Coordinates of C-alpha atoms in Angstrom, one line a residue:
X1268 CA -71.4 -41.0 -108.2
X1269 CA -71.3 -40.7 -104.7
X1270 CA -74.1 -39.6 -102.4
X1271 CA -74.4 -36.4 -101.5
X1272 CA -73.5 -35.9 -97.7
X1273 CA -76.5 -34.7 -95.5
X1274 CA -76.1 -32.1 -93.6
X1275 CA -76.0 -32.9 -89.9
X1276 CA -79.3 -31.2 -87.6
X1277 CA -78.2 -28.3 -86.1
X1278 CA -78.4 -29.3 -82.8
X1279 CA -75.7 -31.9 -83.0
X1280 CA -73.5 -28.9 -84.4
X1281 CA -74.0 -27.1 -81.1
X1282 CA -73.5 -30.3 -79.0
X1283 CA -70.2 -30.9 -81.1
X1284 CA -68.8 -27.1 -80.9
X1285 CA -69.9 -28.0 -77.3
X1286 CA -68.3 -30.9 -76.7
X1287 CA -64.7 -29.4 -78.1
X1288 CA -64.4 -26.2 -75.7
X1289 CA -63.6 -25.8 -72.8
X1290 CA -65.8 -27.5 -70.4
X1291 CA -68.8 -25.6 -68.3
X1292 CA -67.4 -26.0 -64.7
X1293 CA -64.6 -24.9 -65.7
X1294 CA -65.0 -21.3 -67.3
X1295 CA -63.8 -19.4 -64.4
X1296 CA -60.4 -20.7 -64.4
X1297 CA -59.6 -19.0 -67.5
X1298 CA -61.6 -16.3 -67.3
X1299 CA -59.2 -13.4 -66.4
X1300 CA -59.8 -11.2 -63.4
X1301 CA -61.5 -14.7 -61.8
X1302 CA -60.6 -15.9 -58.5
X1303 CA -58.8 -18.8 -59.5
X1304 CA -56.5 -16.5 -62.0
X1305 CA -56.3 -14.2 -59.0
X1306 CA -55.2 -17.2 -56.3
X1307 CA -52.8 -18.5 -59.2
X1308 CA -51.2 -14.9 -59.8
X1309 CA -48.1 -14.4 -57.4
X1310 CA -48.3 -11.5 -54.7
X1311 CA -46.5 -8.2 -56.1
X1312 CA -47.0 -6.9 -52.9
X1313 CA -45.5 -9.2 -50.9
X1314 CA -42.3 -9.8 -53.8
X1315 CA -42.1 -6.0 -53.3
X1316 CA -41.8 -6.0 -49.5
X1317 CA -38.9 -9.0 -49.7
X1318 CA -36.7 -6.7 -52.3
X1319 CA -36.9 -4.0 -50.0
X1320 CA -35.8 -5.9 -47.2
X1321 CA -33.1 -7.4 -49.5
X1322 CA -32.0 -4.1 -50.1
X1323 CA -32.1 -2.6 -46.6
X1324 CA -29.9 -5.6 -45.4
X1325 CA -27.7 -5.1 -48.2
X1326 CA -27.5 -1.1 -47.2
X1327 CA -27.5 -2.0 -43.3
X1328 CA -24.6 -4.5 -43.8
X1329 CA -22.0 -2.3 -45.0
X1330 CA -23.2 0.6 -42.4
X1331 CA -22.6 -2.3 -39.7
X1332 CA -18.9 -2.7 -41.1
X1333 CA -18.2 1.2 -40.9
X1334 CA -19.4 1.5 -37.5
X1335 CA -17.7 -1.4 -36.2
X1336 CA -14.5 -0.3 -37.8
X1337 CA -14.8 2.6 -35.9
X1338 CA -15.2 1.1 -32.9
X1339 CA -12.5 -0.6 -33.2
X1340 CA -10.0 2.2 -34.4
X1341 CA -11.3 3.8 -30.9
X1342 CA -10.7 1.1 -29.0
X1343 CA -7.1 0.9 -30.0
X1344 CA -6.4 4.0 -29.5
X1345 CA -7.6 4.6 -25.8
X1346 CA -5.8 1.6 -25.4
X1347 CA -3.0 2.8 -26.8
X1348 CA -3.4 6.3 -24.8
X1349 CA -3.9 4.2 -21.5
X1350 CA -0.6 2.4 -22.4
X1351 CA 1.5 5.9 -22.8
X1352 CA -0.1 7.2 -19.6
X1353 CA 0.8 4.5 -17.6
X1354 CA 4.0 4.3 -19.0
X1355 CA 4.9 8.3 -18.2
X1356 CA 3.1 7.3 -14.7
X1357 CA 5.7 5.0 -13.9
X1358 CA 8.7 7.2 -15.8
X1359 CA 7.6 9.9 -13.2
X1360 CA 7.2 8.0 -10.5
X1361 CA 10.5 6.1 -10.9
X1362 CA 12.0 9.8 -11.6
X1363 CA 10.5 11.0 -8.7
X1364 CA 11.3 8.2 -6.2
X1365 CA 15.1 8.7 -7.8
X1366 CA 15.2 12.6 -6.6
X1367 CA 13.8 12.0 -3.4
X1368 CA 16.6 9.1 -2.7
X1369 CA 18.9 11.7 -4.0
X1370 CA 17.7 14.6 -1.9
X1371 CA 17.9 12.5 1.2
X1372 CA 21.6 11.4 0.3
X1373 CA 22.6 15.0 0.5
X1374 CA 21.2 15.2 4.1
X1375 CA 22.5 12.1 5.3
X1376 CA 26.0 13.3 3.7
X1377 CA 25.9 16.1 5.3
X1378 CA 24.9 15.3 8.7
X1379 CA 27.8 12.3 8.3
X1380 CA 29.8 15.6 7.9
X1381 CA 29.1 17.3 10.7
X1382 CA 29.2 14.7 13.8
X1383 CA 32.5 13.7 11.8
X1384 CA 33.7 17.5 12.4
X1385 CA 32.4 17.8 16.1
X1386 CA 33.3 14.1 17.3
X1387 CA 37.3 14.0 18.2
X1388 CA 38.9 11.9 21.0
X1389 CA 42.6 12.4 22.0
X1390 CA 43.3 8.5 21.5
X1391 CA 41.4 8.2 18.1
X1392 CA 42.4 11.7 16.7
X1393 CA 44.2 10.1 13.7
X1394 CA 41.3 7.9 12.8
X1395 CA 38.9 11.0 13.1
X1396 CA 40.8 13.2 10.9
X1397 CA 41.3 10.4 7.8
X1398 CA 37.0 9.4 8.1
X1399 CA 37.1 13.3 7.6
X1400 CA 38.8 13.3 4.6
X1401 CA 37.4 9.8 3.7
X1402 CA 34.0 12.2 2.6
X1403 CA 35.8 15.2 1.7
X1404 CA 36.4 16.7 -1.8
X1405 CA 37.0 19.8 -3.3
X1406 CA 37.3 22.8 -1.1
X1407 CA 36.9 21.2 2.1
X1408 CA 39.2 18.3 1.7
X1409 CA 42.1 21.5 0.5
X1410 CA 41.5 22.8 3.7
X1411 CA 43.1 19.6 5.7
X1412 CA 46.2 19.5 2.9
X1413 CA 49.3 19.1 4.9
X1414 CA 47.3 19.8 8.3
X1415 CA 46.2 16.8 9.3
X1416 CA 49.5 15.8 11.7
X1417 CA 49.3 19.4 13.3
X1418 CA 45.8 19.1 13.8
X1419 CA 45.9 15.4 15.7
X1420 CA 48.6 16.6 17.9
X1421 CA 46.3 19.7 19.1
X1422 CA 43.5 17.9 20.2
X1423 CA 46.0 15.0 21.9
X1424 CA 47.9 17.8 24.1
X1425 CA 44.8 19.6 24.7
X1426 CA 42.9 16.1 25.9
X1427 CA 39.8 17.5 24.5
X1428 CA 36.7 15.3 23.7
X1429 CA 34.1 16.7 21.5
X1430 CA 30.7 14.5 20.6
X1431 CA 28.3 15.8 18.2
X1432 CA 24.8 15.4 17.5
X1433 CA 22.4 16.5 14.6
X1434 CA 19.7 18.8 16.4
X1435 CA 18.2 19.9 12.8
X1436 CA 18.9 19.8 8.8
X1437 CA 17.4 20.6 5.8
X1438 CA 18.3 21.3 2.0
X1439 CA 18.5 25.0 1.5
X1440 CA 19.3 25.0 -2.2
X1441 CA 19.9 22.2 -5.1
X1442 CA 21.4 22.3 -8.3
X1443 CA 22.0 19.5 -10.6
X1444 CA 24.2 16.8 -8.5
X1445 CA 24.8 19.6 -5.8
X1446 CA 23.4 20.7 -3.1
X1447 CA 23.5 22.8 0.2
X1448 CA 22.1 21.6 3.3
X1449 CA 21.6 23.4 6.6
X1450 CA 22.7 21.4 9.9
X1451 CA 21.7 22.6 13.1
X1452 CA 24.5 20.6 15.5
X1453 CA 25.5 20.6 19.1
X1454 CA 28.8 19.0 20.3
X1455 CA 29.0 18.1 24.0
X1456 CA 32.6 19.0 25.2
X1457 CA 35.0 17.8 27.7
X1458 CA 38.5 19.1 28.8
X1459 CA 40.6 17.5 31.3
X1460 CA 40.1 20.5 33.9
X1461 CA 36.4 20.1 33.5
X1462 CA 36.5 24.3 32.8
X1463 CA 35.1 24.5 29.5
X1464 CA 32.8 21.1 29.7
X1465 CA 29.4 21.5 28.5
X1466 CA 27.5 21.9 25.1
X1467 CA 28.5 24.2 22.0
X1468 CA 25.8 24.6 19.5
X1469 CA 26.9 25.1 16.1
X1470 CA 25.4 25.8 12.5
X1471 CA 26.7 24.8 9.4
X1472 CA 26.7 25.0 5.7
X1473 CA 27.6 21.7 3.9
X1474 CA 27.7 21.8 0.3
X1475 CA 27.5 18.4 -1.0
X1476 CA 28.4 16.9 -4.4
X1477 CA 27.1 13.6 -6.1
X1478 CA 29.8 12.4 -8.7
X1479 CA 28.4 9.7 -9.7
X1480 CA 26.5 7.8 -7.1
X1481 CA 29.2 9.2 -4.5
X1482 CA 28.3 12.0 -2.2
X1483 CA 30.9 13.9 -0.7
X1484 CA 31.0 17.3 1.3
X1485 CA 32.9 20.0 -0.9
X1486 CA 32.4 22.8 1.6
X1487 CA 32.1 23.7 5.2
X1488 CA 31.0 27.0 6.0
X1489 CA 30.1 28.0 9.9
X1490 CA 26.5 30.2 9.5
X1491 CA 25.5 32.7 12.6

């Protein structure tokens, strides 16, 4: 038979139990709630702090977007009012430059009109009467039908000289492409006897009438 094993002393039990845990210096490494667990452990805090910033980049990002839409949707449409303001700016202005071109074609027609009517010579009679009618129409070119040869032989066998000039004028009224314009006048006349020379002030009516682009004087009307 065998021999019985003998039991070891007791003491090299402890120093074996010893010997296979964990070793002395280094009990607080695994001992929970120990610094070392504590320094291993990761920072909740800190984890916690980075997710919220995370998420209030993720909320501030799309809040960026929507605001910078808007801008943008602003932007285009002062730009877009600016552009239609300057646009009905110049539309006016054009319109407005075109009416007052207009309004001083009536005057100037007018006042054509009137030193025409107040300037006859004896030896250019025919060519007076025909720039007359050259800007006549209407009315005041029916009122020299058939009279132009009586009236040129008048003014030669009197031998009277008349020469106008404008003193004052001024639209009185428009309408449309017509318009009647005041002319203050005074002709400076000269008979061969010298008995009736000197100045006749006169005041007419001239209506004038664009058709288009033309202006011509539709009616003469002597006003007191």
């Amino acid at each position: 038979m065998p021999a019985s094993a003998t039991p070891a002393p007791a003491d090299e039990v402890v120093a074996a139990v010893g010997d296979s845990g964990p070793a002395a210096g280094d009990q607080d490494d695994v001992v929970p709630g120990s610094p070392a667990v504590a320094a291993a452990a990761p920072d909740v805090s800190a984890v916690e702090e980075a997710v919220e910033d995370e998420s209030s980049e993720a909320a501030a990002g799309p809040a960026r977007s929507s605001r910078g839409l808007v801008a943008s949707i602003v932007a285009g449409v002062l730009v877009l009012a600016l552009a239609g303001t300057a646009v009905w700016l110049l539309f006016e202005r054009s319109a407005a430059n075109d009416r007052d071109a207009q309004r001083a074609e009536f005057v100037t027609t007018a006042q054509d009109t009137v030193i025409n009517l107040t300037t006859i010579k004896p030896d250019t009679a025919k060519e007076d009467v025909e720039r007359i009618l050259a800007g006549a129409s209407g009315e005041f070119k029916a009122e020299f039908d058939g009279r132009e040869d009586p009236f040129v032989s008048v003014v030669k066998e009197a031998g009277v000289t008349t020469v106008g000039k404008i003193l004052e004028s001024g639209i009185e009224s428009e309408d449309g492409n017509t318009a009647k314009v005041l002319v203050a006048a005074r002709a400076d006349v000269s008979t061969p006897d010298g008995a009736q020379n000197g100045p006749r002030d006169f005041r007419m009516r001239v209506t004038v009438t664009d058709d288009g682009g033309t202006m011509t004087a539709s009616k003469v009307e002597f006003v007191p």
